Amino acid sequence: DQQVKQNSPSLSVQEGRISILNCDYTNSMFDYFLWYKKYPAEGPTFLISISSIKDKNEDGRFTVFLNKSAKHLSLHIVPSQPGDSAVYFCAAIVAGTYKYIFGTGTRLKVLA
Amino acid sequence: DGGITQSPKYLFRKEGQNVTLSCEQNLNHDAMYWYRQDPGQGLRLIYYSQIVNDFQKGDIAEGYSVSREKKESFPLTVTSAQKNPTAFYLCASGLAGDLDISGPSTDTQYFGPGTRLTVL
């Protein structure tokens, strides 16, 4: 049972435009969500997170939106840059526990 | 510098042999994790440890073993019982147990650079 889903395995966007990466979850107990960026043969690096008490969090070009009623979060990257080309994972956790649940990832390609 | 290291970067093993992957952190984190990444499958949790001398199975623990004798170290042994061991292995450490959801956005899990294991 996949509790965190990223239904788009890949996405291509023109440089300068907006990239929108989506993530759906099924467990209503999750109360913290994270986005990671991963290059091939490297470990993931943290991008941005959001807790369930918020519906939006912004950090520079990156904004994460959380819709709890729909159990959906999205990562917006504006403007997209070629260096953003990577695989993006969303992850979720119940606060006070130790087990993160990851989605399967979305490969973003930003075209110059 | 604080961080998390994994060694070696690439590892080759003959079928039927056990192999141990190293993971060390100097971030003073209580929690440590092992994940496996396969194409199209995201990150799957093998084992995690909340504290020294304690660890729990993740979703795909069969054929793997771990130990947590020191806070800084969480080695993973891939045994000959693991039927499909060729993969990219990621170690992480973190603060999940202390997570404050009312606090600012923060990373709660820090990843090492990974080890690519290939079984010949």
PDB file of C-alpha atoms in Angstrom:
ATOM      1  CA  ASP A   1       0.000   0.000   0.000  1.00  0.00           C
ATOM      2  CA  GLN A   2       1.661   3.163  -1.244  1.00  0.00           C
ATOM      3  CA  GLN A   3       0.831   5.827   1.344  1.00  0.00           C
ATOM      4  CA  VAL A   4       2.659   8.567  -0.548  1.00  0.00           C
ATOM      5  CA  LYS A   5       2.262   8.756  -4.302  1.00  0.00           C
ATOM      6  CA  GLN A   6       3.886  10.777  -7.009  1.00  0.00           C
ATOM      7  CA  ASN A   7       1.854   9.882 -10.046  1.00  0.00           C
ATOM      8  CA  SER A   8       3.973  11.679 -12.621  1.00  0.00           C
ATOM      9  CA  PRO A   9       7.251   9.846 -13.152  1.00  0.00           C
ATOM     10  CA  SER A  10       8.615  12.659 -15.302  1.00  0.00           C
ATOM     11  CA  LEU A  11       8.056  16.306 -16.208  1.00  0.00           C
ATOM     12  CA  SER A  12       9.665  18.591 -18.778  1.00  0.00           C
ATOM     13  CA  VAL A  13       9.537  22.376 -18.459  1.00  0.00           C
ATOM     14  CA  GLN A  14      11.088  25.250 -20.362  1.00  0.00           C
ATOM     15  CA  GLU A  15      13.675  27.336 -18.562  1.00  0.00           C
ATOM     16  CA  GLY A  16      12.080  30.344 -16.857  1.00  0.00           C
ATOM     17  CA  ARG A  17       8.638  28.748 -16.625  1.00  0.00           C
ATOM     18  CA  ILE A  18       6.967  27.254 -13.582  1.00  0.00           C
ATOM     19  CA  SER A  19       7.509  23.623 -12.582  1.00  0.00           C
ATOM     20  CA  ILE A  20       4.743  22.006 -10.546  1.00  0.00           C
ATOM     21  CA  LEU A  21       5.409  18.661  -8.908  1.00  0.00           C
ATOM     22  CA  ASN A  22       2.566  16.857  -7.214  1.00  0.00           C
ATOM     23  CA  CYS A  23       2.288  14.426  -4.342  1.00  0.00           C
ATOM     24  CA  ASP A  24      -0.753  12.663  -2.876  1.00  0.00           C
ATOM     25  CA  TYR A  25      -1.009  10.809   0.400  1.00  0.00           C
ATOM     26  CA  THR A  26      -3.530   8.539   2.010  1.00  0.00           C
ATOM     27  CA  ASN A  27      -2.650   8.609   5.713  1.00  0.00           C
ATOM     28  CA  SER A  28      -4.427  11.487   7.462  1.00  0.00           C
ATOM     29  CA  MET A  29      -2.085  11.062  10.447  1.00  0.00           C
ATOM     30  CA  PHE A  30       0.856  12.537   8.520  1.00  0.00           C
ATOM     31  CA  ASP A  31       1.617  15.976   9.868  1.00  0.00           C
ATOM     32  CA  TYR A  32       4.949  16.873   8.325  1.00  0.00           C
ATOM     33  CA  PHE A  33       5.918  16.788   4.666  1.00  0.00           C
ATOM     34  CA  LEU A  34       9.280  17.281   3.006  1.00  0.00           C
ATOM     35  CA  TRP A  35      10.595  17.669  -0.511  1.00  0.00           C
ATOM     36  CA  TYR A  36      14.023  16.375  -1.501  1.00  0.00           C
ATOM     37  CA  LYS A  37      16.044  16.805  -4.667  1.00  0.00           C
ATOM     38  CA  LYS A  38      18.294  14.032  -5.879  1.00  0.00           C
ATOM     39  CA  TYR A  39      20.962  13.862  -8.543  1.00  0.00           C
ATOM     40  CA  PRO A  40      22.090  10.472  -9.906  1.00  0.00           C
ATOM     41  CA  ALA A  41      24.495   8.539  -7.654  1.00  0.00           C
ATOM     42  CA  GLU A  42      24.136  11.087  -4.847  1.00  0.00           C
ATOM     43  CA  GLY A  43      22.125  11.295  -1.660  1.00  0.00           C
ATOM     44  CA  PRO A  44      18.932  13.388  -1.603  1.00  0.00           C
ATOM     45  CA  THR A  45      19.217  16.956  -0.393  1.00  0.00           C
ATOM     46  CA  PHE A  46      16.497  18.788   1.488  1.00  0.00           C
ATOM     47  CA  LEU A  47      14.566  21.501  -0.333  1.00  0.00           C
ATOM     48  CA  ILE A  48      11.617  22.611   1.730  1.00  0.00           C
ATOM     49  CA  SER A  49       9.109  21.275   4.217  1.00  0.00           C
ATOM     50  CA  ILE A  50       5.656  22.078   5.519  1.00  0.00           C
ATOM     51  CA  SER A  51       3.726  21.084   8.584  1.00  0.00           C
ATOM     52  CA  SER A  52       0.056  20.228   8.649  1.00  0.00           C
ATOM     53  CA  ILE A  53      -0.803  23.437  10.490  1.00  0.00           C
ATOM     54  CA  LYS A  54       0.155  25.479   7.420  1.00  0.00           C
ATOM     55  CA  ASP A  55      -1.084  25.517   3.852  1.00  0.00           C
ATOM     56  CA  LYS A  56       1.855  27.241   2.223  1.00  0.00           C
ATOM     57  CA  ASN A  57       5.559  27.605   2.776  1.00  0.00           C
ATOM     58  CA  GLU A  58       7.916  29.590   0.616  1.00  0.00           C
ATOM     59  CA  ASP A  59      11.683  29.646   0.318  1.00  0.00           C
ATOM     60  CA  GLY A  60      13.127  31.609  -2.559  1.00  0.00           C
ATOM     61  CA  ARG A  61      12.092  30.004  -5.835  1.00  0.00           C
ATOM     62  CA  PHE A  62      10.453  27.081  -4.044  1.00  0.00           C
ATOM     63  CA  THR A  63       6.931  27.062  -2.652  1.00  0.00           C
ATOM     64  CA  VAL A  64       5.100  24.101  -1.205  1.00  0.00           C
ATOM     65  CA  PHE A  65       1.314  24.053  -0.960  1.00  0.00           C
ATOM     66  CA  LEU A  66      -0.610  21.668   1.268  1.00  0.00           C
ATOM     67  CA  ASN A  67      -4.294  20.837   0.789  1.00  0.00           C
ATOM     68  CA  LYS A  68      -5.206  18.651   3.733  1.00  0.00           C
ATOM     69  CA  SER A  69      -8.774  18.027   2.682  1.00  0.00           C
ATOM     70  CA  ALA A  70      -7.555  16.649  -0.643  1.00  0.00           C
ATOM     71  CA  LYS A  71      -4.495  15.001   0.932  1.00  0.00           C
ATOM     72  CA  HIS A  72      -2.392  16.664  -1.706  1.00  0.00           C
ATOM     73  CA  LEU A  73       0.762  18.725  -1.741  1.00  0.00           C
ATOM     74  CA  SER A  74       2.617  20.375  -4.546  1.00  0.00           C
ATOM     75  CA  LEU A  75       6.017  21.913  -5.059  1.00  0.00           C
ATOM     76  CA  HIS A  76       6.265  24.982  -7.288  1.00  0.00           C
ATOM     77  CA  ILE A  77       9.581  26.094  -8.709  1.00  0.00           C
ATOM     78  CA  VAL A  78       9.591  29.550 -10.245  1.00  0.00           C
ATOM     79  CA  PRO A  79      11.479  30.335 -12.398  1.00  0.00           C
ATOM     80  CA  SER A  80      12.781  26.925 -13.371  1.00  0.00           C
ATOM     81  CA  GLN A  81      16.477  26.675 -14.144  1.00  0.00           C
ATOM     82  CA  PRO A  82      18.476  23.947 -15.926  1.00  0.00           C
ATOM     83  CA  GLY A  83      20.224  23.172 -12.622  1.00  0.00           C
ATOM     84  CA  ASP A  84      16.846  22.155 -11.207  1.00  0.00           C
ATOM     85  CA  SER A  85      16.889  19.074 -13.421  1.00  0.00           C
ATOM     86  CA  ALA A  86      16.869  16.170 -10.970  1.00  0.00           C
ATOM     87  CA  VAL A  87      14.562  13.654  -9.341  1.00  0.00           C
ATOM     88  CA  TYR A  88      12.267  15.130  -6.698  1.00  0.00           C
ATOM     89  CA  PHE A  89      10.914  13.055  -3.831  1.00  0.00           C
ATOM     90  CA  CYS A  90       8.173  13.991  -1.434  1.00  0.00           C
ATOM     91  CA  ALA A  91       8.155  12.376   1.998  1.00  0.00           C
ATOM     92  CA  ALA A  92       5.765  12.348   4.934  1.00  0.00           C
ATOM     93  CA  ILE A  93       5.988  11.536   8.609  1.00  0.00           C
ATOM     94  CA  VAL A  94       3.859  11.503  11.711  1.00  0.00           C
ATOM     95  CA  ALA A  95       5.446  13.829  14.288  1.00  0.00           C
ATOM     96  CA  GLY A  96       6.942  11.957  17.216  1.00  0.00           C
ATOM     97  CA  THR A  97       7.605   8.863  15.139  1.00  0.00           C
ATOM     98  CA  TYR A  98      10.710   7.966  13.255  1.00  0.00           C
ATOM     99  CA  LYS A  99       9.492   6.435  10.028  1.00  0.00           C
ATOM    100  CA  TYR A 100       9.454   8.537   6.854  1.00  0.00           C
ATOM    101  CA  ILE A 101       7.390   7.424   3.898  1.00  0.00           C
ATOM    102  CA  PHE A 102       8.727   8.422   0.494  1.00  0.00           C
ATOM    103  CA  GLY A 103       7.013   8.756  -2.835  1.00  0.00           C
ATOM    104  CA  THR A 104       8.489   7.148  -5.941  1.00  0.00           C
ATOM    105  CA  GLY A 105       9.881  10.408  -7.278  1.00  0.00           C
ATOM    106  CA  THR A 106       9.350  12.676 -10.283  1.00  0.00           C
ATOM    107  CA  ARG A 107      12.167  13.316 -12.732  1.00  0.00           C
ATOM    108  CA  LEU A 108      12.189  16.984 -13.699  1.00  0.00           C
ATOM    109  CA  LYS A 109      13.952  18.110 -16.830  1.00  0.00           C
ATOM    110  CA  VAL A 110      14.322  21.847 -17.374  1.00  0.00           C
ATOM    111  CA  LEU A 111      15.013  22.626 -21.008  1.00  0.00           C
ATOM    112  CA  ALA A 112      17.305  25.524 -21.861  1.00  0.00           C
TER     113      ALA A 112
ATOM    114  CA  ASP B   1      32.342  19.842   9.267  1.00  0.00           C
ATOM    115  CA  GLY B   2      29.297  17.981  10.441  1.00  0.00           C
ATOM    116  CA  GLY B   3      27.912  15.399   8.115  1.00  0.00           C
ATOM    117  CA  ILE B   4      27.151  11.835   7.253  1.00  0.00           C
ATOM    118  CA  THR B   5      29.539   9.602   5.336  1.00  0.00           C
ATOM    119  CA  GLN B   6      29.149   6.294   3.586  1.00  0.00           C
ATOM    120  CA  SER B   7      31.864   4.049   2.318  1.00  0.00           C
ATOM    121  CA  PRO B   8      32.726   2.739  -0.103  1.00  0.00           C
ATOM    122  CA  LYS B   9      31.109   4.644  -2.979  1.00  0.00           C
ATOM    123  CA  TYR B  10      31.072   1.549  -5.189  1.00  0.00           C
ATOM    124  CA  LEU B  11      31.102  -2.039  -4.002  1.00  0.00           C
ATOM    125  CA  PHE B  12      31.201  -5.277  -5.910  1.00  0.00           C
ATOM    126  CA  ARG B  13      30.316  -8.596  -4.414  1.00  0.00           C
ATOM    127  CA  LYS B  14      30.233 -12.133  -5.631  1.00  0.00           C
ATOM    128  CA  GLU B  15      26.948 -13.930  -5.327  1.00  0.00           C
ATOM    129  CA  GLY B  16      26.687 -15.778  -2.022  1.00  0.00           C
ATOM    130  CA  GLN B  17      28.940 -13.422  -0.074  1.00  0.00           C
ATOM    131  CA  ASN B  18      27.935 -11.142   2.779  1.00  0.00           C
ATOM    132  CA  VAL B  19      29.030  -7.518   2.564  1.00  0.00           C
ATOM    133  CA  THR B  20      28.905  -4.650   5.065  1.00  0.00           C
ATOM    134  CA  LEU B  21      28.213  -1.042   4.134  1.00  0.00           C
ATOM    135  CA  SER B  22      29.531   1.639   6.429  1.00  0.00           C
ATOM    136  CA  CYS B  23      27.617   4.709   7.654  1.00  0.00           C
ATOM    137  CA  GLU B  24      29.007   7.290  10.073  1.00  0.00           C
ATOM    138  CA  GLN B  25      27.550  10.595  11.272  1.00  0.00           C
ATOM    139  CA  ASN B  26      28.879  13.363  13.478  1.00  0.00           C
ATOM    140  CA  LEU B  27      25.640  15.335  13.676  1.00  0.00           C
ATOM    141  CA  ASN B  28      24.797  13.984  17.116  1.00  0.00           C
ATOM    142  CA  HIS B  29      21.542  12.542  15.773  1.00  0.00           C
ATOM    143  CA  ASP B  30      19.843   9.794  17.701  1.00  0.00           C
ATOM    144  CA  ALA B  31      18.008   8.362  14.692  1.00  0.00           C
ATOM    145  CA  MET B  32      19.668   6.619  11.760  1.00  0.00           C
ATOM    146  CA  TYR B  33      18.209   4.938   8.697  1.00  0.00           C
ATOM    147  CA  TRP B  34      19.040   2.689   5.770  1.00  0.00           C
ATOM    148  CA  TYR B  35      17.174   2.987   2.491  1.00  0.00           C
ATOM    149  CA  ARG B  36      17.438   1.225  -0.786  1.00  0.00           C
ATOM    150  CA  GLN B  37      16.757   2.916  -4.126  1.00  0.00           C
ATOM    151  CA  ASP B  38      15.800   0.990  -7.233  1.00  0.00           C
ATOM    152  CA  PRO B  39      14.722   2.547 -10.528  1.00  0.00           C
ATOM    153  CA  GLY B  40      11.080   3.645 -10.405  1.00  0.00           C
ATOM    154  CA  GLN B  41      10.620   2.577  -6.792  1.00  0.00           C
ATOM    155  CA  GLY B  42      11.699   5.573  -4.801  1.00  0.00           C
ATOM    156  CA  LEU B  43      13.327   5.098  -1.436  1.00  0.00           C
ATOM    157  CA  ARG B  44      12.378   2.018   0.531  1.00  0.00           C
ATOM    158  CA  LEU B  45      13.207   1.711   4.209  1.00  0.00           C
ATOM    159  CA  ILE B  46      15.333  -1.274   5.213  1.00  0.00           C
ATOM    160  CA  TYR B  47      16.062  -0.631   8.895  1.00  0.00           C
ATOM    161  CA  TYR B  48      16.043   2.303  11.258  1.00  0.00           C
ATOM    162  CA  SER B  49      17.369   2.968  14.717  1.00  0.00           C
ATOM    163  CA  GLN B  50      15.975   5.459  17.179  1.00  0.00           C
ATOM    164  CA  ILE B  51      18.745   5.109  19.710  1.00  0.00           C
ATOM    165  CA  VAL B  52      21.920   3.180  20.445  1.00  0.00           C
ATOM    166  CA  ASN B  53      21.474  -0.578  20.864  1.00  0.00           C
ATOM    167  CA  ASP B  54      17.979  -0.461  19.388  1.00  0.00           C
ATOM    168  CA  PHE B  55      16.719  -0.836  15.824  1.00  0.00           C
ATOM    169  CA  GLN B  56      13.548  -1.747  13.959  1.00  0.00           C
ATOM    170  CA  LYS B  57      12.801  -3.408  10.663  1.00  0.00           C
ATOM    171  CA  GLY B  58      11.554  -1.256   7.864  1.00  0.00           C
ATOM    172  CA  ASP B  59       9.510  -2.362   4.882  1.00  0.00           C
ATOM    173  CA  ILE B  60      12.135  -4.545   3.194  1.00  0.00           C
ATOM    174  CA  ALA B  61      14.372  -5.918   5.981  1.00  0.00           C
ATOM    175  CA  GLU B  62      14.602  -9.492   4.726  1.00  0.00           C
ATOM    176  CA  GLY B  63      18.181 -10.438   3.839  1.00  0.00           C
ATOM    177  CA  TYR B  64      19.680  -7.490   5.724  1.00  0.00           C
ATOM    178  CA  SER B  65      21.050  -6.990   9.224  1.00  0.00           C
ATOM    179  CA  VAL B  66      22.233  -3.941  11.178  1.00  0.00           C
ATOM    180  CA  SER B  67      23.876  -3.019  14.451  1.00  0.00           C
ATOM    181  CA  ARG B  68      23.921   0.205  16.470  1.00  0.00           C
ATOM    182  CA  GLU B  69      26.672  -0.106  19.027  1.00  0.00           C
ATOM    183  CA  LYS B  70      27.652   3.557  18.821  1.00  0.00           C
ATOM    184  CA  LYS B  71      25.562   6.671  18.239  1.00  0.00           C
ATOM    185  CA  GLU B  72      27.762   7.662  15.312  1.00  0.00           C
ATOM    186  CA  SER B  73      27.688   4.392  13.406  1.00  0.00           C
ATOM    187  CA  PHE B  74      24.988   2.264  11.790  1.00  0.00           C
ATOM    188  CA  PRO B  75      26.520  -0.415   9.510  1.00  0.00           C
ATOM    189  CA  LEU B  76      24.318  -2.448   7.181  1.00  0.00           C
ATOM    190  CA  THR B  77      25.166  -6.029   6.255  1.00  0.00           C
ATOM    191  CA  VAL B  78      23.724  -7.381   3.041  1.00  0.00           C
ATOM    192  CA  THR B  79      23.599 -11.118   3.503  1.00  0.00           C
ATOM    193  CA  SER B  80      23.559 -13.890   0.947  1.00  0.00           C
ATOM    194  CA  ALA B  81      19.861 -14.327   1.786  1.00  0.00           C
ATOM    195  CA  GLN B  82      19.025 -11.048   0.024  1.00  0.00           C
ATOM    196  CA  LYS B  83      17.776 -12.248  -3.341  1.00  0.00           C
ATOM    197  CA  ASN B  84      18.242  -9.051  -5.309  1.00  0.00           C
ATOM    198  CA  PRO B  85      20.971  -7.025  -3.623  1.00  0.00           C
ATOM    199  CA  THR B  86      22.153  -4.907  -6.560  1.00  0.00           C
ATOM    200  CA  ALA B  87      20.947  -1.390  -5.753  1.00  0.00           C
ATOM    201  CA  PHE B  88      21.901   2.063  -4.526  1.00  0.00           C
ATOM    202  CA  TYR B  89      21.967   2.189  -0.723  1.00  0.00           C
ATOM    203  CA  LEU B  90      21.411   5.377   1.212  1.00  0.00           C
ATOM    204  CA  CYS B  91      22.066   6.022   4.876  1.00  0.00           C
ATOM    205  CA  ALA B  92      20.482   8.910   6.732  1.00  0.00           C
ATOM    206  CA  SER B  93      20.372  10.381  10.198  1.00  0.00           C
ATOM    207  CA  GLY B  94      17.732  12.592  11.679  1.00  0.00           C
ATOM    208  CA  LEU B  95      15.709  14.280  14.345  1.00  0.00           C
ATOM    209  CA  ALA B  96      12.256  12.910  13.647  1.00  0.00           C
ATOM    210  CA  GLY B  97      11.483  12.101  17.237  1.00  0.00           C
ATOM    211  CA  ASP B  98      12.026  15.753  18.186  1.00  0.00           C
ATOM    212  CA  LEU B  99      10.023  17.214  15.326  1.00  0.00           C
ATOM    213  CA  ASP B 100       8.126  20.406  16.206  1.00  0.00           C
ATOM    214  CA  ILE B 101       5.428  20.940  13.616  1.00  0.00           C
ATOM    215  CA  SER B 102       4.842  24.489  14.784  1.00  0.00           C
ATOM    216  CA  GLY B 103       8.459  25.431  14.166  1.00  0.00           C
ATOM    217  CA  PRO B 104      10.082  26.781  10.999  1.00  0.00           C
ATOM    218  CA  SER B 105      10.636  24.672   7.935  1.00  0.00           C
ATOM    219  CA  THR B 106      13.588  22.463   8.589  1.00  0.00           C
ATOM    220  CA  ASP B 107      15.199  19.361   7.322  1.00  0.00           C
ATOM    221  CA  THR B 108      14.782  16.516   9.749  1.00  0.00           C
ATOM    222  CA  GLN B 109      16.656  13.844   7.839  1.00  0.00           C
ATOM    223  CA  TYR B 110      20.144  14.144   6.381  1.00  0.00           C
ATOM    224  CA  PHE B 111      21.406  11.724   3.759  1.00  0.00           C
ATOM    225  CA  GLY B 112      24.831  10.346   3.017  1.00  0.00           C
ATOM    226  CA  PRO B 113      26.218  10.181  -0.540  1.00  0.00           C
ATOM    227  CA  GLY B 114      25.177   6.547  -1.035  1.00  0.00           C
ATOM    228  CA  THR B 115      26.875   3.267  -1.917  1.00  0.00           C
ATOM    229  CA  ARG B 116      26.271   1.491  -5.201  1.00  0.00           C
ATOM    230  CA  LEU B 117      26.355  -2.255  -4.599  1.00  0.00           C
ATOM    231  CA  THR B 118      26.678  -4.568  -7.576  1.00  0.00           C
ATOM    232  CA  VAL B 119      26.488  -8.331  -7.260  1.00  0.00           C
ATOM    233  CA  LEU B 120      28.474 -10.132  -9.930  1.00  0.00           C
TER     234      LEU B 120
END
